[in-house]
Amino acid sequence: AYEAFEFRRAATVLIDFCNLTLSSFYLAARKDALYTLRRDDLTRRAAQTVMWECLRRLTGLCAPILSFTCEEAWSEARRQHPGANLAESVFLADLEPAPASWDEPGLAERWERVRILRERVLKALEEARAAKLIGSSLSARVVFSAADPAERALVEALGCEAWAELCIVSDFELAQDGAPLRVEKAAGAKCPRCWRWRTDLGTSAADPELCARCVSQTAV
């Protein structure tokens, strides 16, 4: 788009990516890991790596249309991370393509199927909220029974913990039978640290208000 001087199209693509892919999907699912896991947890570190790549690449891609803002952001990144070998200016940085080692056949198609299934879960959560069955999505437990073998394999491949994070619920269960998609009130009580509803609060005398997961993440 830039090469054709179609700045409006470039801006639309970037805004859609930030709104739909980052804000509504990736950041929504990953904020639990970023906020609650230990500083050295590999899942949290992986999320930070993604955030760094997003910062570096989006700043470069937005520079032609948000010149001053991107230069300020780039300068701040250089100040906070002097060992990152960032160019002196965002306008001197190369917009190199992603490394070939990042290419995984079928990855985009698989995650598109994940997003389609996630939308069904979010719709069911919204209906449960409208019916006053739940408050926030974190007060919910989702029970998914997939008649379609491909959908069951999709859930199994990521695991129920990952699906709980993707759907921002406290519990996600893959059932063998029953209704295809069920939303229930999550059992237990709300942990004040992670805001998940858990049945293992009070297992630590040192932190009686926290769930066992949070206790393990705060232990030194």
GROMACS .gro file of C-alpha atoms in nm:
model
  220
    1ALA     CA    1   0.000   0.000   0.000
    2TYR     CA    2   0.282   0.240   0.084
    3GLU     CA    3   0.459   0.163  -0.242
    4ALA     CA    4   0.140   0.260  -0.426
    5PHE     CA    5   0.098   0.569  -0.201
    6GLU     CA    6  -0.230   0.424  -0.072
    7PHE     CA    7  -0.191   0.560   0.279
    8ARG     CA    8  -0.558   0.521   0.365
    9ARG     CA    9  -0.546   0.148   0.288
   10ALA     CA   10  -0.226   0.109   0.490
   11ALA     CA   11  -0.385   0.289   0.787
   12THR     CA   12  -0.696   0.069   0.768
   13VAL     CA   13  -0.492  -0.253   0.765
   14LEU     CA   14  -0.285  -0.140   1.065
   15ILE     CA   15  -0.589  -0.021   1.263
   16ASP     CA   16  -0.776  -0.347   1.196
   17PHE     CA   17  -0.475  -0.549   1.309
   18CYS     CA   18  -0.441  -0.348   1.630
   19ASN     CA   19  -0.814  -0.358   1.709
   20LEU     CA   20  -0.914  -0.706   1.595
   21THR     CA   21  -0.603  -0.922   1.621
   22LEU     CA   22  -0.417  -0.759   1.909
   23SER     CA   23  -0.671  -0.589   2.135
   24SER     CA   24  -0.977  -0.813   2.091
   25PHE     CA   25  -0.790  -1.143   2.065
   26TYR     CA   26  -0.425  -1.175   2.162
   27LEU     CA   27  -0.401  -0.915   2.438
   28ALA     CA   28  -0.738  -1.014   2.584
   29ALA     CA   29  -0.624  -1.375   2.611
   30ARG     CA   30  -0.268  -1.305   2.726
   31LYS     CA   31  -0.325  -1.039   2.991
   32ASP     CA   32  -0.371  -1.305   3.259
   33ALA     CA   33  -0.024  -1.444   3.185
   34LEU     CA   34   0.132  -1.098   3.174
   35TYR     CA   35  -0.030  -0.985   3.499
   36THR     CA   36  -0.026  -1.296   3.717
   37LEU     CA   37   0.260  -1.527   3.619
   38ARG     CA   38   0.609  -1.504   3.765
   39ARG     CA   39   0.855  -1.272   3.595
   40ASP     CA   40   1.061  -1.568   3.473
   41ASP     CA   41   0.769  -1.792   3.369
   42LEU     CA   42   0.824  -1.911   3.011
   43THR     CA   43   0.465  -1.840   2.906
   44ARG     CA   44   0.496  -1.483   3.031
   45ARG     CA   45   0.838  -1.442   2.869
   46ALA     CA   46   0.699  -1.571   2.539
   47ALA     CA   47   0.417  -1.314   2.559
   48GLN     CA   48   0.674  -1.040   2.624
   49THR     CA   49   0.866  -1.154   2.317
   50VAL     CA   50   0.551  -1.117   2.107
   51MET     CA   51   0.488  -0.774   2.257
   52TRP     CA   52   0.842  -0.664   2.175
   53GLU     CA   53   0.807  -0.778   1.814
   54CYS     CA   54   0.471  -0.599   1.788
   55LEU     CA   55   0.622  -0.279   1.927
   56ARG     CA   56   0.924  -0.290   1.698
   57ARG     CA   57   0.741  -0.382   1.380
   58LEU     CA   58   0.425  -0.174   1.429
   59THR     CA   59   0.630   0.133   1.515
   60GLY     CA   60   0.817   0.094   1.187
   61LEU     CA   61   0.503   0.022   0.986
   62CYS     CA   62   0.311   0.316   1.132
   63ALA     CA   63   0.599   0.563   1.099
   64PRO     CA   64   0.497   0.698   0.753
   65ILE     CA   65   0.157   0.807   0.886
   66LEU     CA   66   0.232   0.866   1.257
   67SER     CA   67   0.581   1.004   1.221
   68PHE     CA   68   0.629   1.199   1.546
   69THR     CA   69   0.445   0.948   1.765
   70CYS     CA   70   0.643   0.654   1.627
   71GLU     CA   71   0.975   0.838   1.662
   72GLU     CA   72   0.894   0.915   2.026
   73ALA     CA   73   0.796   0.553   2.093
   74TRP     CA   74   1.110   0.427   1.920
   75SER     CA   75   1.331   0.665   2.121
   76GLU     CA   76   1.168   0.548   2.444
   77ALA     CA   77   1.224   0.183   2.348
   78ARG     CA   78   1.592   0.261   2.279
   79ARG     CA   79   1.621   0.437   2.615
   80GLN     CA   80   1.465   0.154   2.814
   81HIS     CA   81   1.639  -0.126   2.621
   82PRO     CA   82   1.989  -0.004   2.526
   83GLY     CA   83   2.103  -0.359   2.454
   84ALA     CA   84   1.836  -0.422   2.189
   85ASN     CA   85   2.049  -0.273   1.909
   86LEU     CA   86   1.768  -0.061   1.773
   87ALA     CA   87   1.855   0.185   1.498
   88GLU     CA   88   1.911   0.546   1.601
   89SER     CA   89   1.579   0.647   1.447
   90VAL     CA   90   1.267   0.456   1.343
   91PHE     CA   91   1.324   0.598   0.996
   92LEU     CA   92   1.665   0.430   0.980
   93ALA     CA   93   1.532   0.088   1.083
   94ASP     CA   94   1.488  -0.193   0.833
   95LEU     CA   95   1.141  -0.348   0.803
   96GLU     CA   96   1.285  -0.693   0.758
   97PRO     CA   97   1.046  -0.986   0.706
   98ALA     CA   98   0.983  -1.243   0.974
   99PRO     CA   99   1.254  -1.511   1.003
  100ALA     CA  100   1.198  -1.822   0.793
  101SER     CA  101   1.214  -2.030   1.111
  102TRP     CA  102   0.885  -1.871   1.221
  103ASP     CA  103   0.699  -2.019   0.925
  104GLU     CA  104   0.476  -2.308   1.023
  105PRO     CA  105   0.253  -2.461   0.754
  106GLY     CA  106  -0.115  -2.449   0.845
  107LEU     CA  107  -0.064  -2.219   1.145
  108ALA     CA  108  -0.280  -1.932   1.020
  109GLU     CA  109  -0.558  -2.168   0.908
  110ARG     CA  110  -0.556  -2.350   1.243
  111TRP     CA  111  -0.580  -2.028   1.443
  112GLU     CA  112  -0.859  -1.902   1.220
  113ARG     CA  113  -1.057  -2.212   1.319
  114VAL     CA  114  -0.973  -2.141   1.683
  115ARG     CA  115  -1.106  -1.787   1.647
  116ILE     CA  116  -1.429  -1.907   1.484
  117LEU     CA  117  -1.491  -2.155   1.768
  118ARG     CA  118  -1.399  -1.889   2.026
  119GLU     CA  119  -1.663  -1.657   1.879
  120ARG     CA  120  -1.926  -1.925   1.944
  121VAL     CA  121  -1.815  -1.951   2.305
  122LEU     CA  122  -1.819  -1.571   2.347
  123LYS     CA  123  -2.172  -1.559   2.204
  124ALA     CA  124  -2.284  -1.823   2.456
  125LEU     CA  125  -2.119  -1.625   2.737
  126GLU     CA  126  -2.301  -1.309   2.630
  127GLU     CA  127  -2.632  -1.497   2.628
  128ALA     CA  128  -2.559  -1.632   2.978
  129ARG     CA  129  -2.477  -1.280   3.095
  130ALA     CA  130  -2.802  -1.146   2.950
  131ALA     CA  131  -2.990  -1.422   3.132
  132LYS     CA  132  -2.821  -1.316   3.460
  133LEU     CA  133  -2.658  -1.659   3.491
  134ILE     CA  134  -2.311  -1.503   3.516
  135GLY     CA  135  -2.161  -1.161   3.570
  136SER     CA  136  -1.821  -1.119   3.409
  137SER     CA  137  -1.688  -1.396   3.186
  138LEU     CA  138  -1.443  -1.495   3.461
  139SER     CA  139  -1.737  -1.605   3.675
  140ALA     CA  140  -1.821  -1.868   3.413
  141ARG     CA  141  -1.738  -2.231   3.349
  142VAL     CA  142  -1.769  -2.355   2.991
  143VAL     CA  143  -1.848  -2.719   2.915
  144PHE     CA  144  -1.787  -2.806   2.551
  145SER     CA  145  -1.899  -3.131   2.392
  146ALA     CA  146  -1.790  -3.151   2.029
  147ALA     CA  147  -1.973  -3.390   1.799
  148ASP     CA  148  -1.738  -3.283   1.521
  149PRO     CA  149  -1.408  -3.478   1.553
  150ALA     CA  150  -1.218  -3.186   1.401
  151GLU     CA  151  -1.348  -2.945   1.666
  152ARG     CA  152  -1.267  -3.192   1.946
  153ALA     CA  153  -0.915  -3.230   1.809
  154LEU     CA  154  -0.883  -2.852   1.795
  155VAL     CA  155  -0.975  -2.818   2.163
  156GLU     CA  156  -0.756  -3.110   2.266
  157ALA     CA  157  -0.456  -2.974   2.075
  158LEU     CA  158  -0.452  -2.649   2.275
  159GLY     CA  159  -0.577  -2.793   2.602
  160CYS     CA  160  -0.854  -2.675   2.833
  161GLU     CA  161  -0.631  -2.433   3.028
  162ALA     CA  162  -0.542  -2.250   2.706
  163TRP     CA  163  -0.909  -2.238   2.603
  164ALA     CA  164  -1.001  -2.094   2.943
  165GLU     CA  165  -0.750  -1.814   2.878
  166LEU     CA  166  -0.868  -1.763   2.519
  167CYS     CA  167  -1.230  -1.730   2.629
  168ILE     CA  168  -1.142  -1.545   2.953
  169VAL     CA  169  -1.332  -1.788   3.174
  170SER     CA  170  -1.233  -1.954   3.499
  171ASP     CA  171  -1.281  -2.311   3.382
  172PHE     CA  172  -1.313  -2.487   3.046
  173GLU     CA  173  -1.404  -2.855   3.025
  174LEU     CA  174  -1.416  -3.088   2.725
  175ALA     CA  175  -1.704  -3.332   2.784
  176GLN     CA  176  -1.785  -3.660   2.613
  177ASP     CA  177  -2.156  -3.596   2.576
  178GLY     CA  178  -2.436  -3.357   2.663
  179ALA     CA  179  -2.519  -3.019   2.511
  180PRO     CA  180  -2.264  -2.902   2.252
  181LEU     CA  181  -2.189  -2.585   2.449
  182ARG     CA  182  -2.291  -2.514   2.807
  183VAL     CA  183  -2.217  -2.212   3.025
  184GLU     CA  184  -2.239  -2.254   3.402
  185LYS     CA  185  -2.154  -2.048   3.707
  186ALA     CA  186  -1.797  -2.131   3.804
  187ALA     CA  187  -1.753  -2.313   4.133
  188GLY     CA  188  -1.565  -2.170   4.429
  189ALA     CA  189  -1.486  -1.807   4.502
  190LYS     CA  190  -1.309  -1.521   4.327
  191CYS     CA  191  -0.935  -1.497   4.383
  192PRO     CA  192  -0.848  -1.129   4.449
  193ARG     CA  193  -0.521  -1.157   4.255
  194CYS     CA  194  -0.613  -1.330   3.927
  195TRP     CA  195  -0.991  -1.273   3.951
  196ARG     CA  196  -1.056  -1.632   3.854
  197TRP     CA  197  -1.318  -1.831   4.041
  198ARG     CA  198  -1.135  -2.117   4.210
  199THR     CA  199  -1.210  -2.393   4.459
  200ASP     CA  200  -0.857  -2.394   4.606
  201LEU     CA  201  -0.853  -2.060   4.788
  202GLY     CA  202  -0.704  -2.070   5.137
  203THR     CA  203  -0.463  -2.359   5.077
  204SER     CA  204  -0.171  -2.145   5.196
  205ALA     CA  205  -0.151  -2.017   5.552
  206ALA     CA  206   0.080  -1.737   5.435
  207ASP     CA  207  -0.167  -1.617   5.167
  208PRO     CA  208  -0.509  -1.748   5.275
  209GLU     CA  209  -0.701  -1.526   5.032
  210LEU     CA  210  -0.520  -1.649   4.720
  211CYS     CA  211  -0.581  -1.952   4.501
  212ALA     CA  212  -0.315  -2.222   4.482
  213ARG     CA  213  -0.208  -2.107   4.134
  214CYS     CA  214  -0.142  -1.753   4.252
  215VAL     CA  215   0.038  -1.878   4.561
  216SER     CA  216   0.273  -2.077   4.339
  217GLN     CA  217   0.333  -1.770   4.121
  218THR     CA  218   0.413  -1.538   4.412
  219ALA     CA  219   0.636  -1.779   4.604
  220VAL     CA  220   1.003  -1.682   4.606
   0.00000   0.00000   0.00000
